[in-house]
PDB file of C-alpha atoms in Angstrom:
ATOM      1  CA  UNK A   1     -24.664   4.848 -36.158  1.00  0.00           C
ATOM      2  CA  UNK A   2     -22.836   6.211 -33.081  1.00  0.00           C
ATOM      3  CA  UNK A   3     -24.718   9.516 -32.802  1.00  0.00           C
ATOM      4  CA  UNK A   4     -27.185   8.486 -30.086  1.00  0.00           C
ATOM      5  CA  UNK A   5     -24.970   5.976 -28.304  1.00  0.00           C
ATOM      6  CA  UNK A   6     -24.273   6.713 -24.640  1.00  0.00           C
ATOM      7  CA  UNK A   7     -20.706   5.807 -23.753  1.00  0.00           C
ATOM      8  CA  UNK A   8     -19.868   4.828 -20.160  1.00  0.00           C
ATOM      9  CA  UNK A   9     -18.324   7.662 -18.192  1.00  0.00           C
ATOM     10  CA  UNK A  10     -15.339   7.277 -15.913  1.00  0.00           C
ATOM     11  CA  UNK A  11     -16.461   7.793 -12.336  1.00  0.00           C
ATOM     12  CA  UNK A  12     -14.988  10.842 -10.630  1.00  0.00           C
ATOM     13  CA  UNK A  13     -13.279   8.709  -7.966  1.00  0.00           C
ATOM     14  CA  UNK A  14     -11.792   6.386 -10.602  1.00  0.00           C
ATOM     15  CA  UNK A  15     -10.702   9.368 -12.681  1.00  0.00           C
ATOM     16  CA  UNK A  16      -8.933  10.888  -9.671  1.00  0.00           C
ATOM     17  CA  UNK A  17      -7.071   7.645  -8.997  1.00  0.00           C
ATOM     18  CA  UNK A  18      -6.130   7.309 -12.660  1.00  0.00           C
ATOM     19  CA  UNK A  19      -4.583  10.791 -12.624  1.00  0.00           C
ATOM     20  CA  UNK A  20      -2.232  10.060  -9.723  1.00  0.00           C
ATOM     21  CA  UNK A  21       1.548  10.178 -10.269  1.00  0.00           C
ATOM     22  CA  UNK A  22       4.129   7.868  -8.705  1.00  0.00           C
ATOM     23  CA  UNK A  23       6.716   9.352  -6.355  1.00  0.00           C
ATOM     24  CA  UNK A  24      10.242   8.724  -7.562  1.00  0.00           C
ATOM     25  CA  UNK A  25      12.847   7.319  -5.157  1.00  0.00           C
ATOM     26  CA  UNK A  26      14.018  10.810  -4.235  1.00  0.00           C
ATOM     27  CA  UNK A  27      10.436  11.788  -3.418  1.00  0.00           C
ATOM     28  CA  UNK A  28      10.061   8.784  -1.120  1.00  0.00           C
ATOM     29  CA  UNK A  29      13.359   9.675   0.574  1.00  0.00           C
ATOM     30  CA  UNK A  30      12.069  13.205   1.217  1.00  0.00           C
ATOM     31  CA  UNK A  31       8.851  11.834   2.700  1.00  0.00           C
ATOM     32  CA  UNK A  32      10.881   9.361   4.761  1.00  0.00           C
ATOM     33  CA  UNK A  33      13.026  12.137   6.209  1.00  0.00           C
ATOM     34  CA  UNK A  34      10.024  14.109   7.426  1.00  0.00           C
ATOM     35  CA  UNK A  35       7.778  11.227   8.508  1.00  0.00           C
ATOM     36  CA  UNK A  36      10.325   8.758   9.887  1.00  0.00           C
ATOM     37  CA  UNK A  37      13.476  10.661  10.801  1.00  0.00           C
ATOM     38  CA  UNK A  38      11.887  13.890  12.029  1.00  0.00           C
ATOM     39  CA  UNK A  39       8.293  12.889  12.729  1.00  0.00           C
ATOM     40  CA  UNK A  40       6.622  11.768  15.949  1.00  0.00           C
ATOM     41  CA  UNK A  41       3.298  10.276  14.801  1.00  0.00           C
ATOM     42  CA  UNK A  42       3.750   6.523  15.213  1.00  0.00           C
ATOM     43  CA  UNK A  43       0.645   5.555  13.271  1.00  0.00           C
ATOM     44  CA  UNK A  44       1.726   7.663  10.285  1.00  0.00           C
ATOM     45  CA  UNK A  45       5.220   6.157  10.470  1.00  0.00           C
ATOM     46  CA  UNK A  46       3.798   2.641  10.507  1.00  0.00           C
ATOM     47  CA  UNK A  47       1.399   3.251   7.620  1.00  0.00           C
ATOM     48  CA  UNK A  48       4.111   4.871   5.520  1.00  0.00           C
ATOM     49  CA  UNK A  49       6.708   2.143   6.057  1.00  0.00           C
ATOM     50  CA  UNK A  50       4.287  -0.683   5.327  1.00  0.00           C
ATOM     51  CA  UNK A  51       3.085   1.202   2.261  1.00  0.00           C
ATOM     52  CA  UNK A  52       6.474   1.771   0.654  1.00  0.00           C
ATOM     53  CA  UNK A  53       7.550  -1.862   1.087  1.00  0.00           C
ATOM     54  CA  UNK A  54       4.288  -3.578   0.101  1.00  0.00           C
ATOM     55  CA  UNK A  55       2.330  -1.192  -2.121  1.00  0.00           C
ATOM     56  CA  UNK A  56      -0.725  -1.907   0.029  1.00  0.00           C
ATOM     57  CA  UNK A  57      -3.640   0.509  -0.009  1.00  0.00           C
ATOM     58  CA  UNK A  58      -4.050   2.924   2.884  1.00  0.00           C
ATOM     59  CA  UNK A  59      -7.142   1.294   4.320  1.00  0.00           C
ATOM     60  CA  UNK A  60      -5.722  -2.209   3.828  1.00  0.00           C
ATOM     61  CA  UNK A  61      -2.811  -1.244   6.068  1.00  0.00           C
ATOM     62  CA  UNK A  62      -4.995   0.323   8.728  1.00  0.00           C
ATOM     63  CA  UNK A  63      -7.242  -2.762   8.884  1.00  0.00           C
ATOM     64  CA  UNK A  64      -4.339  -5.116   9.613  1.00  0.00           C
ATOM     65  CA  UNK A  65      -4.366  -6.930  12.956  1.00  0.00           C
ATOM     66  CA  UNK A  66      -1.421  -8.371  14.852  1.00  0.00           C
ATOM     67  CA  UNK A  67      -2.674 -11.763  13.704  1.00  0.00           C
ATOM     68  CA  UNK A  68      -2.216 -10.600  10.107  1.00  0.00           C
ATOM     69  CA  UNK A  69       1.549 -10.922  10.631  1.00  0.00           C
ATOM     70  CA  UNK A  70       2.657 -14.541  10.593  1.00  0.00           C
ATOM     71  CA  UNK A  71       5.574 -16.577   9.252  1.00  0.00           C
ATOM     72  CA  UNK A  72       7.200 -13.617   7.520  1.00  0.00           C
ATOM     73  CA  UNK A  73       4.014 -12.618   5.714  1.00  0.00           C
ATOM     74  CA  UNK A  74       1.543  -9.757   5.898  1.00  0.00           C
ATOM     75  CA  UNK A  75      -1.912 -11.136   5.130  1.00  0.00           C
ATOM     76  CA  UNK A  76      -4.535  -8.699   3.900  1.00  0.00           C
ATOM     77  CA  UNK A  77      -8.042 -10.034   4.320  1.00  0.00           C
ATOM     78  CA  UNK A  78     -10.323  -7.010   4.171  1.00  0.00           C
ATOM     79  CA  UNK A  79      -9.431  -5.629   0.751  1.00  0.00           C
ATOM     80  CA  UNK A  80     -11.925  -3.940  -1.534  1.00  0.00           C
ATOM     81  CA  UNK A  81     -11.625  -6.705  -4.159  1.00  0.00           C
ATOM     82  CA  UNK A  82     -11.161 -10.483  -4.054  1.00  0.00           C
ATOM     83  CA  UNK A  83      -7.753 -10.107  -5.711  1.00  0.00           C
ATOM     84  CA  UNK A  84      -6.805  -7.689  -2.959  1.00  0.00           C
ATOM     85  CA  UNK A  85      -7.002 -10.412  -0.317  1.00  0.00           C
ATOM     86  CA  UNK A  86      -3.442 -11.669  -0.379  1.00  0.00           C
ATOM     87  CA  UNK A  87      -0.279 -12.462   1.551  1.00  0.00           C
ATOM     88  CA  UNK A  88       2.832 -10.338   0.971  1.00  0.00           C
ATOM     89  CA  UNK A  89       6.355 -11.307   2.095  1.00  0.00           C
ATOM     90  CA  UNK A  90       7.849  -8.869   4.586  1.00  0.00           C
ATOM     91  CA  UNK A  91      10.768  -6.919   3.113  1.00  0.00           C
ATOM     92  CA  UNK A  92      14.013  -7.228   5.101  1.00  0.00           C
ATOM     93  CA  UNK A  93      13.977  -3.488   5.841  1.00  0.00           C
ATOM     94  CA  UNK A  94      10.353  -3.642   6.964  1.00  0.00           C
ATOM     95  CA  UNK A  95      10.807  -6.602   9.328  1.00  0.00           C
ATOM     96  CA  UNK A  96      12.419  -4.648  12.222  1.00  0.00           C
ATOM     97  CA  UNK A  97       9.697  -2.018  11.875  1.00  0.00           C
ATOM     98  CA  UNK A  98       6.962  -4.658  12.124  1.00  0.00           C
ATOM     99  CA  UNK A  99       8.724  -6.393  15.022  1.00  0.00           C
ATOM    100  CA  UNK A 100       8.973  -3.093  16.877  1.00  0.00           C
ATOM    101  CA  UNK A 101       5.304  -2.303  16.259  1.00  0.00           C
ATOM    102  CA  UNK A 102       4.258  -5.641  17.751  1.00  0.00           C
ATOM    103  CA  UNK A 103       6.714  -5.421  20.664  1.00  0.00           C
ATOM    104  CA  UNK A 104       5.424  -1.965  21.649  1.00  0.00           C
ATOM    105  CA  UNK A 105       1.759  -2.691  21.021  1.00  0.00           C
ATOM    106  CA  UNK A 106      -0.314  -1.806  24.126  1.00  0.00           C
ATOM    107  CA  UNK A 107      -2.177  -5.146  24.193  1.00  0.00           C
ATOM    108  CA  UNK A 108      -0.353  -7.581  21.933  1.00  0.00           C
ATOM    109  CA  UNK A 109      -3.598  -9.450  21.249  1.00  0.00           C
ATOM    110  CA  UNK A 110      -3.654 -11.074  17.816  1.00  0.00           C
ATOM    111  CA  UNK A 111      -7.203  -9.805  17.195  1.00  0.00           C
ATOM    112  CA  UNK A 112      -6.315  -6.152  17.812  1.00  0.00           C
ATOM    113  CA  UNK A 113      -5.364  -3.710  15.076  1.00  0.00           C
ATOM    114  CA  UNK A 114      -1.670  -3.389  14.335  1.00  0.00           C
ATOM    115  CA  UNK A 115      -2.087   0.384  13.956  1.00  0.00           C
ATOM    116  CA  UNK A 116      -3.983   0.584  17.222  1.00  0.00           C
ATOM    117  CA  UNK A 117      -4.293   4.331  17.800  1.00  0.00           C
ATOM    118  CA  UNK A 118      -6.774   5.116  15.023  1.00  0.00           C
ATOM    119  CA  UNK A 119     -10.504   5.839  15.137  1.00  0.00           C
ATOM    120  CA  UNK A 120     -12.906   4.482  12.543  1.00  0.00           C
ATOM    121  CA  UNK A 121     -15.394   6.823  10.919  1.00  0.00           C
ATOM    122  CA  UNK A 122     -19.068   6.059  10.316  1.00  0.00           C
ATOM    123  CA  UNK A 123     -18.170   3.844   7.354  1.00  0.00           C
ATOM    124  CA  UNK A 124     -15.685   1.753   9.391  1.00  0.00           C
ATOM    125  CA  UNK A 125     -12.757   3.425   7.613  1.00  0.00           C
ATOM    126  CA  UNK A 126      -9.768   3.692   9.959  1.00  0.00           C
ATOM    127  CA  UNK A 127      -7.355   5.472   7.639  1.00  0.00           C
ATOM    128  CA  UNK A 128      -9.064   8.822   7.124  1.00  0.00           C
ATOM    129  CA  UNK A 129      -7.357  10.904   9.813  1.00  0.00           C
ATOM    130  CA  UNK A 130      -3.882   9.422   9.345  1.00  0.00           C
ATOM    131  CA  UNK A 131      -4.376   9.869   5.609  1.00  0.00           C
ATOM    132  CA  UNK A 132      -4.973  13.579   6.194  1.00  0.00           C
ATOM    133  CA  UNK A 133      -1.752  13.776   8.198  1.00  0.00           C
ATOM    134  CA  UNK A 134       0.117  12.213   5.298  1.00  0.00           C
ATOM    135  CA  UNK A 135      -1.480  14.728   2.941  1.00  0.00           C
ATOM    136  CA  UNK A 136      -0.268  17.630   5.092  1.00  0.00           C
ATOM    137  CA  UNK A 137       3.303  16.299   4.944  1.00  0.00           C
ATOM    138  CA  UNK A 138       3.378  15.678   1.190  1.00  0.00           C
ATOM    139  CA  UNK A 139       1.803  19.082   0.469  1.00  0.00           C
ATOM    140  CA  UNK A 140       4.356  20.832   2.678  1.00  0.00           C
ATOM    141  CA  UNK A 141       7.073  19.134   0.632  1.00  0.00           C
ATOM    142  CA  UNK A 142       5.645  20.610  -2.559  1.00  0.00           C
ATOM    143  CA  UNK A 143       3.785  17.588  -3.946  1.00  0.00           C
ATOM    144  CA  UNK A 144       0.607  18.774  -5.653  1.00  0.00           C
ATOM    145  CA  UNK A 145      -2.829  17.175  -5.917  1.00  0.00           C
ATOM    146  CA  UNK A 146      -1.622  14.531  -8.349  1.00  0.00           C
ATOM    147  CA  UNK A 147       0.267  12.903  -5.480  1.00  0.00           C
ATOM    148  CA  UNK A 148      -1.321  11.160  -2.512  1.00  0.00           C
ATOM    149  CA  UNK A 149      -0.798   8.005  -0.475  1.00  0.00           C
ATOM    150  CA  UNK A 150      -2.162   5.907  -3.337  1.00  0.00           C
ATOM    151  CA  UNK A 151       0.733   7.221  -5.429  1.00  0.00           C
ATOM    152  CA  UNK A 152       2.992   4.970  -3.359  1.00  0.00           C
ATOM    153  CA  UNK A 153       1.272   1.967  -4.985  1.00  0.00           C
ATOM    154  CA  UNK A 154       2.358   3.390  -8.316  1.00  0.00           C
ATOM    155  CA  UNK A 155       5.890   3.834  -6.970  1.00  0.00           C
ATOM    156  CA  UNK A 156       6.086   0.195  -5.862  1.00  0.00           C
ATOM    157  CA  UNK A 157       4.612  -0.949  -9.177  1.00  0.00           C
ATOM    158  CA  UNK A 158       7.213   1.109 -11.036  1.00  0.00           C
ATOM    159  CA  UNK A 159      10.104  -0.286  -8.989  1.00  0.00           C
ATOM    160  CA  UNK A 160       8.898  -3.843  -9.576  1.00  0.00           C
ATOM    161  CA  UNK A 161       8.649  -3.275 -13.321  1.00  0.00           C
ATOM    162  CA  UNK A 162      12.030  -1.561 -13.508  1.00  0.00           C
ATOM    163  CA  UNK A 163      13.487  -4.435 -11.498  1.00  0.00           C
ATOM    164  CA  UNK A 164      12.342  -6.921 -14.124  1.00  0.00           C
ATOM    165  CA  UNK A 165       9.581  -8.507 -12.038  1.00  0.00           C
ATOM    166  CA  UNK A 166       7.067 -10.477 -14.107  1.00  0.00           C
ATOM    167  CA  UNK A 167       3.731  -8.646 -14.261  1.00  0.00           C
ATOM    168  CA  UNK A 168       1.723 -11.569 -12.860  1.00  0.00           C
ATOM    169  CA  UNK A 169       3.934 -11.646  -9.750  1.00  0.00           C
ATOM    170  CA  UNK A 170       3.653  -7.873  -9.320  1.00  0.00           C
ATOM    171  CA  UNK A 171      -0.145  -8.207  -9.637  1.00  0.00           C
ATOM    172  CA  UNK A 172      -0.208 -10.776  -6.828  1.00  0.00           C
ATOM    173  CA  UNK A 173       1.843  -8.471  -4.594  1.00  0.00           C
ATOM    174  CA  UNK A 174      -0.296  -5.412  -5.293  1.00  0.00           C
ATOM    175  CA  UNK A 175      -3.615  -7.249  -5.289  1.00  0.00           C
ATOM    176  CA  UNK A 176      -4.578  -6.554  -8.897  1.00  0.00           C
ATOM    177  CA  UNK A 177      -6.898  -8.729 -10.946  1.00  0.00           C
ATOM    178  CA  UNK A 178      -5.270 -10.837 -13.652  1.00  0.00           C
ATOM    179  CA  UNK A 179      -7.510 -10.770 -16.703  1.00  0.00           C
ATOM    180  CA  UNK A 180      -6.167 -13.687 -18.734  1.00  0.00           C
ATOM    181  CA  UNK A 181      -7.857 -17.079 -18.459  1.00  0.00           C
ATOM    182  CA  UNK A 182      -4.576 -18.931 -17.877  1.00  0.00           C
ATOM    183  CA  UNK A 183      -3.422 -16.800 -14.925  1.00  0.00           C
ATOM    184  CA  UNK A 184      -6.608 -15.035 -13.883  1.00  0.00           C
ATOM    185  CA  UNK A 185      -8.900 -18.065 -13.860  1.00  0.00           C
ATOM    186  CA  UNK A 186      -6.785 -21.198 -13.607  1.00  0.00           C
ATOM    187  CA  UNK A 187      -3.599 -20.255 -11.756  1.00  0.00           C
ATOM    188  CA  UNK A 188      -3.315 -20.430  -7.970  1.00  0.00           C
ATOM    189  CA  UNK A 189      -0.960 -17.447  -8.088  1.00  0.00           C
ATOM    190  CA  UNK A 190       2.712 -16.740  -7.503  1.00  0.00           C
ATOM    191  CA  UNK A 191       4.687 -18.685  -4.920  1.00  0.00           C
ATOM    192  CA  UNK A 192       5.956 -17.087  -1.728  1.00  0.00           C
ATOM    193  CA  UNK A 193       9.488 -17.614  -3.010  1.00  0.00           C
ATOM    194  CA  UNK A 194       8.714 -15.740  -6.240  1.00  0.00           C
ATOM    195  CA  UNK A 195       7.116 -12.848  -4.367  1.00  0.00           C
ATOM    196  CA  UNK A 196       9.966 -12.689  -1.846  1.00  0.00           C
ATOM    197  CA  UNK A 197      12.497 -12.342  -4.657  1.00  0.00           C
ATOM    198  CA  UNK A 198      10.324  -9.636  -6.209  1.00  0.00           C
ATOM    199  CA  UNK A 199       9.887  -7.722  -2.932  1.00  0.00           C
ATOM    200  CA  UNK A 200      13.662  -7.599  -2.516  1.00  0.00           C
ATOM    201  CA  UNK A 201      13.780  -5.441  -5.679  1.00  0.00           C
ATOM    202  CA  UNK A 202      12.193  -2.544  -3.778  1.00  0.00           C
ATOM    203  CA  UNK A 203      15.030  -0.209  -2.763  1.00  0.00           C
ATOM    204  CA  UNK A 204      14.872   3.518  -2.022  1.00  0.00           C
ATOM    205  CA  UNK A 205      18.521   4.015  -1.174  1.00  0.00           C
ATOM    206  CA  UNK A 206      17.954   4.904   2.456  1.00  0.00           C
ATOM    207  CA  UNK A 207      21.419   3.613   3.292  1.00  0.00           C
TER     208      UNK A 207
END
């Protein structure tokens, strides 16, 4: 009975994302050394630091405005899914980075992009060029095509799981849909206190 049945095919883009591998902590430290300690591109530094302490997607980070940062939270409002629109507590090691970004911002206007020195392409994507810069760095360090910036989301997810964070809380931090009726349909989501405790689990051993 299954001979003439057409099964849905995984889209190429979805297949590529599914094949990505998480960086381990040592891999993130190697990236950190090149991008943060030895690098000079401020937009790449900002994107990388926000990424490793939030698990946010590349474009989500690049669409943040100064007004997105309030009361110790990063609020993402232009995500690709409804679940992606969320507020994430700022990790203690990310807070001075964020403060410095705002202090040295050329305008300081709440409506302006936090990562100000980026140019959108024809599809209003602001992360393309800085994403290419990240790719050059990771490739030079020997990371193959199974690693990209999206792999950092997998790293954060892995650290949360290994730190004993409940999956529903990790989903709220990463902006993933919750498929159960109890949590996905009825729940208002994790509390800020729960997510703050979870975020504190993220540690790369930078010293």
